[in-house]
Amino acid sequence: MSFIPQEILLVKNGELALKGLNRGTFEDVLLKNLRRRLKAVGRFSLRKSQSTIYIEPLDEWADMDEAARCVSQVFGIAAYSRARIVEKDLDAIGRMAPLYLADLLSEAKTFKVESKRADKTFPHPSPEISREVGGYVLEAFPHLKVDVHNPDVVVHVEVREMGAYIHTRQLPGAGGMPVGTAGKAAILISGGIDSPVAAYMMAKRGIALTAIHFASPPYTSERAEEKVCDLLRQVSLYAGHIRTFVVPFTELQEAIRDHCPEELFTLVMRRMMMRIASMVAVREGCGALITGESLGQVASQTIPALACTDAVATLPVFRPVIGMDKEEIIRIARKIDTFDLSIQPFEDCCTVFTPRHPRTRPTIEMLEHAEAAFDFESMCRRAADNTRIVKL
Ligand code: ATP
Ligand code: MG
């Protein structure tokens, strides 16, 4: 006998409903992202109709709890709900509604039924469906009262071509735009709290990510690199696959230490990062760089300092957390489960050779003068050429 699913997920598109002519493409990308994400959880069929995507399990092994969790992490979804499928028969719908929603209804004081008849061949009009199903609910839960204005629970009944659905409570989706609809950018990822949040925020706007991490062995350890991979794996639950590169940065950092004034160490280093990241990003087809910089957080994140780093980037630099307090950034880090990974203590290359008194009001001339002391161009090129790809 063929498998008949009992439960499905109904997904409402988010912002992409506004995209007019592009809507088709956006929905296709969303479907592709959902398919890819759900593959690990079981076999599902995905179908779109108007602004709803129907996710139906294809066998009894598909895990609906896990599927719902995956759906809640995919960008481009405004809301989703779980629904029970019933045969298109008024009595069957009426019997199932109080059973399927028993947990919610037993805790509620008031309810109402809202019905939609998309399949006009169904012989009962919507008000009749609501009335009948309401009767079954009241019979099963006599303590309930109907309240059409402000009910505790709304029982939704939808009668469509494929069957009838009973559901309640739309859950909020991840919002944003489907990853891949806004091009590609490279996140400069450290092991800190801010850059994973920055990555998440830009993925939410539909950007597909490539990651670039600077490592300075033996000053930085293998564990630091593993930590970055752990962080990226967590971010990729939302952002999809992230091609990840590690840049060998030791030679440059030692040259900076040997040739530049100490107060400019960090800024020269950040300009080298921008130069190398620009090269790698362009090579990978990215249109922008992303960092986790937040205004005033450290000396290298003042307006003059940011102007100095921007000056050497050949791509636009997105800094989605620039206006956020640490508290706000941490709130997001906790929400996306990167916080606990981020606070593991491993040396980042930024904490190697940190100046005691960094300049907060540098000028581009000062930096160019400091950089003239060594052949940074060939070192940057070498670092970009020797970048290695790592598997997450
Ligand atoms: P985070 O929590 O992201 O580490 P932070 O406050 O520690 O941020 P900095 O160390 O000054 O800030 O780094 C600022 C930004 O520079 C980071 O958010 C990140 O985008 C980038 N960055 C810093 N270190 C590295 C690194 N080792 N590899 C790649 N990018 C880095
Ligand atoms: Mg850092």
PDB file of C-alpha atoms in Angstrom, residues 71-369:
ATOM      1  CA  VAL A  71      12.165  24.979   8.238  1.00  0.00           C
ATOM      2  CA  SER A  72      12.359  27.467  11.105  1.00  0.00           C
ATOM      3  CA  GLN A  73      15.994  28.161  10.156  1.00  0.00           C
ATOM      4  CA  VAL A  74      15.555  28.769   6.428  1.00  0.00           C
ATOM      5  CA  PHE A  75      15.559  32.422   5.350  1.00  0.00           C
ATOM      6  CA  GLY A  76      12.736  33.717   3.182  1.00  0.00           C
ATOM      7  CA  ILE A  77       9.986  32.194   5.323  1.00  0.00           C
ATOM      8  CA  ALA A  78       7.590  34.489   7.177  1.00  0.00           C
ATOM      9  CA  ALA A  79       5.649  31.815   9.023  1.00  0.00           C
ATOM     10  CA  TYR A  80       4.972  28.110   8.998  1.00  0.00           C
ATOM     11  CA  SER A  81       2.607  25.698  10.606  1.00  0.00           C
ATOM     12  CA  ARG A  82       2.148  21.993  11.028  1.00  0.00           C
ATOM     13  CA  ALA A  83      -1.086  20.599   9.682  1.00  0.00           C
ATOM     14  CA  ARG A  84      -2.978  17.314   9.922  1.00  0.00           C
ATOM     15  CA  ILE A  85      -4.217  15.888   6.639  1.00  0.00           C
ATOM     16  CA  VAL A  86      -7.700  14.448   6.652  1.00  0.00           C
ATOM     17  CA  GLU A  87      -9.904  12.998   3.981  1.00  0.00           C
ATOM     18  CA  LYS A  88     -12.293  15.550   2.461  1.00  0.00           C
ATOM     19  CA  ASP A  89     -15.288  14.572   4.505  1.00  0.00           C
ATOM     20  CA  LEU A  90     -16.970  16.890   6.964  1.00  0.00           C
ATOM     21  CA  ASP A  91     -17.397  14.219   9.668  1.00  0.00           C
ATOM     22  CA  ALA A  92     -13.815  13.055   9.312  1.00  0.00           C
ATOM     23  CA  ILE A  93     -12.592  16.636   9.660  1.00  0.00           C
ATOM     24  CA  GLY A  94     -14.846  17.218  12.657  1.00  0.00           C
ATOM     25  CA  ARG A  95     -13.656  14.058  14.426  1.00  0.00           C
ATOM     26  CA  MET A  96      -9.998  14.778  13.805  1.00  0.00           C
ATOM     27  CA  ALA A  97      -9.910  18.465  14.831  1.00  0.00           C
ATOM     28  CA  PRO A  98     -10.329  17.926  18.615  1.00  0.00           C
ATOM     29  CA  LEU A  99      -7.994  14.921  18.514  1.00  0.00           C
ATOM     30  CA  TYR A 100      -5.163  16.640  16.651  1.00  0.00           C
ATOM     31  CA  LEU A 101      -5.386  19.830  18.697  1.00  0.00           C
ATOM     32  CA  ALA A 102      -6.207  18.159  22.017  1.00  0.00           C
ATOM     33  CA  ASP A 103      -3.204  19.612  23.875  1.00  0.00           C
ATOM     34  CA  LEU A 104      -3.996  23.173  22.905  1.00  0.00           C
ATOM     35  CA  LEU A 105      -7.753  22.920  23.250  1.00  0.00           C
ATOM     36  CA  SER A 106      -7.664  21.328  26.699  1.00  0.00           C
ATOM     37  CA  GLU A 107      -5.651  24.295  27.992  1.00  0.00           C
ATOM     38  CA  ALA A 108      -7.743  26.951  26.247  1.00  0.00           C
ATOM     39  CA  LYS A 109     -10.895  28.664  27.469  1.00  0.00           C
ATOM     40  CA  THR A 110     -12.145  29.978  24.148  1.00  0.00           C
ATOM     41  CA  PHE A 111     -11.771  29.054  20.497  1.00  0.00           C
ATOM     42  CA  LYS A 112     -13.141  29.605  17.048  1.00  0.00           C
ATOM     43  CA  VAL A 113     -12.990  27.697  13.784  1.00  0.00           C
ATOM     44  CA  GLU A 114     -11.908  29.427  10.587  1.00  0.00           C
ATOM     45  CA  SER A 115     -12.495  27.597   7.361  1.00  0.00           C
ATOM     46  CA  LYS A 116     -11.313  28.086   3.817  1.00  0.00           C
ATOM     47  CA  ARG A 117     -12.744  26.191   0.910  1.00  0.00           C
ATOM     48  CA  ALA A 118     -10.212  26.419  -1.905  1.00  0.00           C
ATOM     49  CA  ASP A 119     -11.733  23.363  -3.560  1.00  0.00           C
ATOM     50  CA  LYS A 120     -15.089  24.668  -4.692  1.00  0.00           C
ATOM     51  CA  THR A 121     -16.294  21.152  -5.539  1.00  0.00           C
ATOM     52  CA  PHE A 122     -16.449  20.422  -1.806  1.00  0.00           C
ATOM     53  CA  PRO A 123     -20.200  20.505  -1.157  1.00  0.00           C
ATOM     54  CA  HIS A 124     -20.131  22.445   2.139  1.00  0.00           C
ATOM     55  CA  PRO A 125     -19.495  26.204   2.181  1.00  0.00           C
ATOM     56  CA  SER A 126     -17.001  27.630   4.697  1.00  0.00           C
ATOM     57  CA  PRO A 127     -19.498  28.828   7.336  1.00  0.00           C
ATOM     58  CA  GLU A 128     -21.019  25.367   7.439  1.00  0.00           C
ATOM     59  CA  ILE A 129     -17.590  23.723   7.823  1.00  0.00           C
ATOM     60  CA  SER A 130     -16.804  26.048  10.737  1.00  0.00           C
ATOM     61  CA  ARG A 131     -20.135  25.395  12.396  1.00  0.00           C
ATOM     62  CA  GLU A 132     -19.882  21.623  12.083  1.00  0.00           C
ATOM     63  CA  VAL A 133     -16.268  21.376  13.206  1.00  0.00           C
ATOM     64  CA  GLY A 134     -17.031  23.768  16.081  1.00  0.00           C
ATOM     65  CA  GLY A 135     -19.757  21.361  17.178  1.00  0.00           C
ATOM     66  CA  TYR A 136     -17.312  18.444  17.311  1.00  0.00           C
ATOM     67  CA  VAL A 137     -14.827  20.507  19.286  1.00  0.00           C
ATOM     68  CA  LEU A 138     -17.432  21.563  21.828  1.00  0.00           C
ATOM     69  CA  GLU A 139     -18.577  17.984  22.219  1.00  0.00           C
ATOM     70  CA  ALA A 140     -15.035  16.827  22.959  1.00  0.00           C
ATOM     71  CA  PHE A 141     -14.191  19.812  25.205  1.00  0.00           C
ATOM     72  CA  PRO A 142     -17.415  20.980  26.849  1.00  0.00           C
ATOM     73  CA  HIS A 143     -15.536  23.533  28.969  1.00  0.00           C
ATOM     74  CA  LEU A 144     -14.759  25.620  25.875  1.00  0.00           C
ATOM     75  CA  LYS A 145     -16.648  28.666  24.699  1.00  0.00           C
ATOM     76  CA  VAL A 146     -16.723  30.124  21.209  1.00  0.00           C
ATOM     77  CA  ASP A 147     -15.213  33.588  20.934  1.00  0.00           C
ATOM     78  CA  VAL A 148     -15.030  34.960  17.412  1.00  0.00           C
ATOM     79  CA  HIS A 149     -13.182  38.149  18.380  1.00  0.00           C
ATOM     80  CA  ASN A 150     -10.352  37.136  20.658  1.00  0.00           C
ATOM     81  CA  PRO A 151     -10.163  33.357  20.966  1.00  0.00           C
ATOM     82  CA  ASP A 152      -7.316  31.508  22.738  1.00  0.00           C
ATOM     83  CA  VAL A 153      -7.133  29.003  19.897  1.00  0.00           C
ATOM     84  CA  VAL A 154      -8.075  29.327  16.253  1.00  0.00           C
ATOM     85  CA  VAL A 155      -8.752  26.017  14.556  1.00  0.00           C
ATOM     86  CA  HIS A 156      -8.010  26.439  10.862  1.00  0.00           C
ATOM     87  CA  VAL A 157      -9.632  24.128   8.365  1.00  0.00           C
ATOM     88  CA  GLU A 158      -8.579  24.316   4.717  1.00  0.00           C
ATOM     89  CA  VAL A 159     -10.185  22.201   2.078  1.00  0.00           C
ATOM     90  CA  ARG A 160      -7.964  21.961  -0.975  1.00  0.00           C
ATOM     91  CA  GLU A 161      -7.677  19.782  -4.051  1.00  0.00           C
ATOM     92  CA  MET A 162      -5.333  17.293  -2.373  1.00  0.00           C
ATOM     93  CA  GLY A 163      -7.219  16.933   0.888  1.00  0.00           C
ATOM     94  CA  ALA A 164      -8.375  18.785   3.942  1.00  0.00           C
ATOM     95  CA  TYR A 165      -5.926  20.297   6.430  1.00  0.00           C
ATOM     96  CA  ILE A 166      -6.399  21.114  10.081  1.00  0.00           C
ATOM     97  CA  HIS A 167      -3.936  23.433  11.721  1.00  0.00           C
ATOM     98  CA  THR A 168      -3.527  26.174  14.248  1.00  0.00           C
ATOM     99  CA  ARG A 169      -0.909  28.572  15.422  1.00  0.00           C
ATOM    100  CA  GLN A 170       1.430  29.865  12.790  1.00  0.00           C
ATOM    101  CA  LEU A 171       4.963  29.846  14.074  1.00  0.00           C
ATOM    102  CA  PRO A 172       7.312  32.664  13.091  1.00  0.00           C
ATOM    103  CA  GLY A 173       9.799  31.766  10.359  1.00  0.00           C
ATOM    104  CA  ALA A 174      13.387  33.019  10.126  1.00  0.00           C
ATOM    105  CA  GLY A 175      12.329  35.958   7.927  1.00  0.00           C
ATOM    106  CA  GLY A 176      14.709  37.588   5.462  1.00  0.00           C
ATOM    107  CA  MET A 177      15.361  36.520   1.881  1.00  0.00           C
ATOM    108  CA  PRO A 178      16.326  33.122   0.486  1.00  0.00           C
ATOM    109  CA  VAL A 179      20.090  32.629   0.611  1.00  0.00           C
ATOM    110  CA  GLY A 180      21.494  33.010  -2.892  1.00  0.00           C
ATOM    111  CA  THR A 181      19.069  35.672  -4.109  1.00  0.00           C
ATOM    112  CA  ALA A 182      21.323  38.594  -3.174  1.00  0.00           C
ATOM    113  CA  GLY A 183      24.644  37.410  -4.586  1.00  0.00           C
ATOM    114  CA  LYS A 184      27.730  36.209  -2.777  1.00  0.00           C
ATOM    115  CA  ALA A 185      30.057  37.821  -0.220  1.00  0.00           C
ATOM    116  CA  ALA A 186      33.059  36.800   1.860  1.00  0.00           C
ATOM    117  CA  ILE A 187      32.821  36.894   5.638  1.00  0.00           C
ATOM    118  CA  LEU A 188      36.094  37.575   7.451  1.00  0.00           C
ATOM    119  CA  ILE A 189      35.609  35.170  10.272  1.00  0.00           C
ATOM    120  CA  SER A 190      37.582  35.212  13.520  1.00  0.00           C
ATOM    121  CA  GLY A 191      36.737  32.957  16.414  1.00  0.00           C
ATOM    122  CA  GLY A 192      34.983  35.821  18.168  1.00  0.00           C
ATOM    123  CA  ILE A 193      31.374  36.604  18.935  1.00  0.00           C
ATOM    124  CA  ASP A 194      30.787  39.301  16.345  1.00  0.00           C
ATOM    125  CA  SER A 195      31.794  37.846  13.001  1.00  0.00           C
ATOM    126  CA  PRO A 196      29.496  34.765  13.120  1.00  0.00           C
ATOM    127  CA  VAL A 197      26.617  37.124  13.931  1.00  0.00           C
ATOM    128  CA  ALA A 198      27.621  39.365  11.022  1.00  0.00           C
ATOM    129  CA  ALA A 199      27.649  36.306   8.735  1.00  0.00           C
ATOM    130  CA  TYR A 200      24.191  35.283   9.907  1.00  0.00           C
ATOM    131  CA  MET A 201      22.813  38.788   9.388  1.00  0.00           C
ATOM    132  CA  MET A 202      24.014  39.086   5.800  1.00  0.00           C
ATOM    133  CA  ALA A 203      22.847  35.554   4.947  1.00  0.00           C
ATOM    134  CA  LYS A 204      19.466  36.683   6.206  1.00  0.00           C
ATOM    135  CA  ARG A 205      19.455  39.326   3.481  1.00  0.00           C
ATOM    136  CA  GLY A 206      19.891  36.595   0.885  1.00  0.00           C
ATOM    137  CA  ILE A 207      23.678  36.578   0.545  1.00  0.00           C
ATOM    138  CA  ALA A 208      25.471  33.275  -0.032  1.00  0.00           C
ATOM    139  CA  LEU A 209      28.656  33.116   2.020  1.00  0.00           C
ATOM    140  CA  THR A 210      32.285  32.297   1.469  1.00  0.00           C
ATOM    141  CA  ALA A 211      34.434  32.411   4.606  1.00  0.00           C
ATOM    142  CA  ILE A 212      37.998  33.648   5.006  1.00  0.00           C
ATOM    143  CA  HIS A 213      39.994  33.031   8.180  1.00  0.00           C
ATOM    144  CA  PHE A 214      43.517  34.294   8.878  1.00  0.00           C
ATOM    145  CA  ALA A 215      45.709  31.932  10.848  1.00  0.00           C
ATOM    146  CA  SER A 216      49.193  32.598  12.210  1.00  0.00           C
ATOM    147  CA  PRO A 217      50.706  29.323  13.314  1.00  0.00           C
ATOM    148  CA  PRO A 218      52.516  28.716  15.609  1.00  0.00           C
ATOM    149  CA  TYR A 219      51.124  31.825  17.343  1.00  0.00           C
ATOM    150  CA  THR A 220      47.610  30.548  16.719  1.00  0.00           C
ATOM    151  CA  SER A 221      46.724  26.902  17.260  1.00  0.00           C
ATOM    152  CA  GLU A 222      44.943  24.239  15.256  1.00  0.00           C
ATOM    153  CA  ARG A 223      42.217  24.350  17.853  1.00  0.00           C
ATOM    154  CA  ALA A 224      41.553  27.986  16.941  1.00  0.00           C
ATOM    155  CA  GLU A 225      40.972  26.902  13.355  1.00  0.00           C
ATOM    156  CA  GLU A 226      38.697  24.055  14.450  1.00  0.00           C
ATOM    157  CA  LYS A 227      36.729  26.528  16.508  1.00  0.00           C
ATOM    158  CA  VAL A 228      36.182  28.675  13.416  1.00  0.00           C
ATOM    159  CA  CYS A 229      34.981  25.598  11.515  1.00  0.00           C
ATOM    160  CA  ASP A 230      32.586  24.734  14.360  1.00  0.00           C
ATOM    161  CA  LEU A 231      31.218  28.274  14.231  1.00  0.00           C
ATOM    162  CA  LEU A 232      30.787  28.152  10.468  1.00  0.00           C
ATOM    163  CA  ARG A 233      29.013  24.783  10.665  1.00  0.00           C
ATOM    164  CA  GLN A 234      26.547  26.344  13.074  1.00  0.00           C
ATOM    165  CA  VAL A 235      26.060  29.420  10.856  1.00  0.00           C
ATOM    166  CA  SER A 236      25.565  27.182   7.818  1.00  0.00           C
ATOM    167  CA  LEU A 237      22.376  25.777   9.367  1.00  0.00           C
ATOM    168  CA  TYR A 238      20.956  29.154   8.350  1.00  0.00           C
ATOM    169  CA  ALA A 239      23.295  30.252   5.587  1.00  0.00           C
ATOM    170  CA  GLY A 240      23.634  26.988   3.650  1.00  0.00           C
ATOM    171  CA  HIS A 241      26.977  25.679   2.459  1.00  0.00           C
ATOM    172  CA  ILE A 242      29.942  27.994   3.191  1.00  0.00           C
ATOM    173  CA  ARG A 243      33.123  27.533   1.160  1.00  0.00           C
ATOM    174  CA  THR A 244      35.874  28.172   3.678  1.00  0.00           C
ATOM    175  CA  PHE A 245      39.450  29.368   3.224  1.00  0.00           C
ATOM    176  CA  VAL A 246      42.332  29.679   5.647  1.00  0.00           C
ATOM    177  CA  VAL A 247      45.001  32.259   4.842  1.00  0.00           C
ATOM    178  CA  PRO A 248      48.558  31.721   6.119  1.00  0.00           C
ATOM    179  CA  PHE A 249      49.220  35.016   7.876  1.00  0.00           C
ATOM    180  CA  THR A 250      52.351  34.370   9.934  1.00  0.00           C
ATOM    181  CA  GLU A 251      54.890  35.843   7.525  1.00  0.00           C
ATOM    182  CA  LEU A 252      52.959  39.111   7.283  1.00  0.00           C
ATOM    183  CA  GLN A 253      52.413  39.435  10.998  1.00  0.00           C
ATOM    184  CA  GLU A 254      56.097  38.900  11.701  1.00  0.00           C
ATOM    185  CA  ALA A 255      57.009  41.464   9.052  1.00  0.00           C
ATOM    186  CA  ILE A 256      54.621  43.963  10.611  1.00  0.00           C
ATOM    187  CA  ARG A 257      56.125  43.298  14.040  1.00  0.00           C
ATOM    188  CA  ASP A 258      59.639  43.762  12.687  1.00  0.00           C
ATOM    189  CA  HIS A 259      59.085  46.828  10.506  1.00  0.00           C
ATOM    190  CA  CYS A 260      56.132  48.913  11.716  1.00  0.00           C
ATOM    191  CA  PRO A 261      55.639  51.216  14.715  1.00  0.00           C
ATOM    192  CA  GLU A 262      53.906  49.316  17.477  1.00  0.00           C
ATOM    193  CA  GLU A 263      50.983  51.745  17.767  1.00  0.00           C
ATOM    194  CA  LEU A 264      50.012  50.881  14.159  1.00  0.00           C
ATOM    195  CA  PHE A 265      50.391  47.071  14.355  1.00  0.00           C
ATOM    196  CA  THR A 266      46.691  46.324  14.443  1.00  0.00           C
ATOM    197  CA  LEU A 267      45.726  48.726  11.689  1.00  0.00           C
ATOM    198  CA  VAL A 268      48.460  47.648   9.311  1.00  0.00           C
ATOM    199  CA  MET A 269      47.414  44.068   9.979  1.00  0.00           C
ATOM    200  CA  ARG A 270      43.785  44.872   9.279  1.00  0.00           C
ATOM    201  CA  ARG A 271      44.726  46.549   6.002  1.00  0.00           C
ATOM    202  CA  MET A 272      46.680  43.440   5.015  1.00  0.00           C
ATOM    203  CA  MET A 273      43.610  41.342   5.832  1.00  0.00           C
ATOM    204  CA  MET A 274      41.472  43.567   3.640  1.00  0.00           C
ATOM    205  CA  ARG A 275      43.913  43.374   0.748  1.00  0.00           C
ATOM    206  CA  ILE A 276      44.201  39.585   0.888  1.00  0.00           C
ATOM    207  CA  ALA A 277      40.496  39.056   1.526  1.00  0.00           C
ATOM    208  CA  SER A 278      39.706  41.252  -1.492  1.00  0.00           C
ATOM    209  CA  MET A 279      41.917  39.080  -3.701  1.00  0.00           C
ATOM    210  CA  VAL A 280      40.465  35.801  -2.448  1.00  0.00           C
ATOM    211  CA  ALA A 281      36.908  37.140  -2.588  1.00  0.00           C
ATOM    212  CA  VAL A 282      37.242  38.374  -6.169  1.00  0.00           C
ATOM    213  CA  ARG A 283      38.752  35.041  -7.183  1.00  0.00           C
ATOM    214  CA  GLU A 284      35.727  33.303  -5.642  1.00  0.00           C
ATOM    215  CA  GLY A 285      33.223  35.530  -7.421  1.00  0.00           C
ATOM    216  CA  CYS A 286      32.145  37.454  -4.317  1.00  0.00           C
ATOM    217  CA  GLY A 287      30.795  40.992  -4.659  1.00  0.00           C
ATOM    218  CA  ALA A 288      31.501  42.233  -1.132  1.00  0.00           C
ATOM    219  CA  LEU A 289      33.362  41.628   2.114  1.00  0.00           C
ATOM    220  CA  ILE A 290      31.651  41.274   5.499  1.00  0.00           C
ATOM    221  CA  THR A 291      33.194  41.923   8.907  1.00  0.00           C
ATOM    222  CA  GLY A 292      31.952  41.845  12.489  1.00  0.00           C
ATOM    223  CA  GLU A 293      33.166  45.340  13.303  1.00  0.00           C
ATOM    224  CA  SER A 294      31.123  47.488  15.675  1.00  0.00           C
ATOM    225  CA  LEU A 295      31.769  51.205  15.992  1.00  0.00           C
ATOM    226  CA  GLY A 296      34.050  52.124  18.847  1.00  0.00           C
ATOM    227  CA  GLN A 297      34.341  48.591  20.199  1.00  0.00           C
ATOM    228  CA  VAL A 298      38.139  48.617  19.914  1.00  0.00           C
ATOM    229  CA  ALA A 299      40.759  51.067  18.649  1.00  0.00           C
ATOM    230  CA  SER A 300      40.654  49.640  15.123  1.00  0.00           C
ATOM    231  CA  GLN A 301      36.922  50.308  14.922  1.00  0.00           C
ATOM    232  CA  THR A 302      36.790  54.109  15.167  1.00  0.00           C
ATOM    233  CA  ILE A 303      35.708  56.116  12.122  1.00  0.00           C
ATOM    234  CA  PRO A 304      39.279  57.117  11.123  1.00  0.00           C
ATOM    235  CA  ALA A 305      40.481  53.537  11.635  1.00  0.00           C
ATOM    236  CA  LEU A 306      37.646  52.109   9.531  1.00  0.00           C
ATOM    237  CA  ALA A 307      38.394  54.685   6.829  1.00  0.00           C
ATOM    238  CA  CYS A 308      41.963  53.369   6.736  1.00  0.00           C
ATOM    239  CA  THR A 309      40.854  49.742   6.355  1.00  0.00           C
ATOM    240  CA  ASP A 310      38.187  50.592   3.784  1.00  0.00           C
ATOM    241  CA  ALA A 311      40.746  52.455   1.689  1.00  0.00           C
ATOM    242  CA  VAL A 312      42.541  49.257   0.668  1.00  0.00           C
ATOM    243  CA  ALA A 313      39.517  47.012   0.113  1.00  0.00           C
ATOM    244  CA  THR A 314      38.667  46.595  -3.553  1.00  0.00           C
ATOM    245  CA  LEU A 315      35.102  45.506  -2.752  1.00  0.00           C
ATOM    246  CA  PRO A 316      32.356  47.138  -0.679  1.00  0.00           C
ATOM    247  CA  VAL A 317      32.668  46.214   3.006  1.00  0.00           C
ATOM    248  CA  PHE A 318      29.456  45.288   4.828  1.00  0.00           C
ATOM    249  CA  ARG A 319      29.470  45.660   8.596  1.00  0.00           C
ATOM    250  CA  PRO A 320      26.017  44.596   9.728  1.00  0.00           C
ATOM    251  CA  VAL A 321      26.764  44.929  13.460  1.00  0.00           C
ATOM    252  CA  ILE A 322      28.373  48.370  13.174  1.00  0.00           C
ATOM    253  CA  GLY A 323      25.573  50.072  15.129  1.00  0.00           C
ATOM    254  CA  MET A 324      24.920  47.351  17.655  1.00  0.00           C
ATOM    255  CA  ASP A 325      25.909  47.132  21.323  1.00  0.00           C
ATOM    256  CA  LYS A 326      27.774  44.050  22.489  1.00  0.00           C
ATOM    257  CA  GLU A 327      24.637  43.042  24.390  1.00  0.00           C
ATOM    258  CA  GLU A 328      22.578  43.086  21.215  1.00  0.00           C
ATOM    259  CA  ILE A 329      25.193  41.105  19.330  1.00  0.00           C
ATOM    260  CA  ILE A 330      25.338  38.545  22.134  1.00  0.00           C
ATOM    261  CA  ARG A 331      21.570  38.193  22.095  1.00  0.00           C
ATOM    262  CA  ILE A 332      21.737  37.132  18.439  1.00  0.00           C
ATOM    263  CA  ALA A 333      24.768  34.917  19.083  1.00  0.00           C
ATOM    264  CA  ARG A 334      22.755  33.086  21.723  1.00  0.00           C
ATOM    265  CA  LYS A 335      19.743  32.805  19.459  1.00  0.00           C
ATOM    266  CA  ILE A 336      21.761  31.170  16.693  1.00  0.00           C
ATOM    267  CA  ASP A 337      23.789  29.071  19.152  1.00  0.00           C
ATOM    268  CA  THR A 338      27.212  30.444  18.317  1.00  0.00           C
ATOM    269  CA  PHE A 339      27.823  32.162  21.644  1.00  0.00           C
ATOM    270  CA  ASP A 340      29.052  29.148  23.604  1.00  0.00           C
ATOM    271  CA  LEU A 341      31.418  28.221  20.793  1.00  0.00           C
ATOM    272  CA  SER A 342      32.713  31.777  20.496  1.00  0.00           C
ATOM    273  CA  ILE A 343      33.664  32.131  24.140  1.00  0.00           C
ATOM    274  CA  GLN A 344      35.996  29.130  24.081  1.00  0.00           C
ATOM    275  CA  PRO A 345      39.427  30.605  24.712  1.00  0.00           C
ATOM    276  CA  PHE A 346      41.796  30.209  21.748  1.00  0.00           C
ATOM    277  CA  GLU A 347      44.277  32.765  20.468  1.00  0.00           C
ATOM    278  CA  ASP A 348      43.189  34.651  17.389  1.00  0.00           C
ATOM    279  CA  CYS A 349      45.791  36.279  15.158  1.00  0.00           C
ATOM    280  CA  CYS A 350      44.370  39.651  16.242  1.00  0.00           C
ATOM    281  CA  THR A 351      45.576  39.057  19.786  1.00  0.00           C
ATOM    282  CA  VAL A 352      49.104  38.222  18.631  1.00  0.00           C
ATOM    283  CA  PHE A 353      51.406  41.254  18.856  1.00  0.00           C
ATOM    284  CA  THR A 354      48.695  43.644  20.081  1.00  0.00           C
ATOM    285  CA  PRO A 355      50.037  47.133  20.712  1.00  0.00           C
ATOM    286  CA  ARG A 356      49.844  48.528  24.241  1.00  0.00           C
ATOM    287  CA  HIS A 357      48.691  51.917  22.979  1.00  0.00           C
ATOM    288  CA  PRO A 358      47.017  51.573  19.593  1.00  0.00           C
ATOM    289  CA  ARG A 359      46.285  54.693  17.573  1.00  0.00           C
ATOM    290  CA  THR A 360      42.625  55.607  17.476  1.00  0.00           C
ATOM    291  CA  ARG A 361      43.067  58.537  15.078  1.00  0.00           C
ATOM    292  CA  PRO A 362      45.296  57.193  12.351  1.00  0.00           C
ATOM    293  CA  THR A 363      45.568  58.647   8.873  1.00  0.00           C
ATOM    294  CA  ILE A 364      46.051  56.852   5.593  1.00  0.00           C
ATOM    295  CA  GLU A 365      49.379  58.696   5.135  1.00  0.00           C
ATOM    296  CA  MET A 366      50.669  57.344   8.465  1.00  0.00           C
ATOM    297  CA  LEU A 367      49.773  53.822   7.430  1.00  0.00           C
ATOM    298  CA  GLU A 368      51.195  54.115   3.946  1.00  0.00           C
ATOM    299  CA  HIS A 369      54.400  55.387   5.444  1.00  0.00           C
TER     300      HIS A 369
END
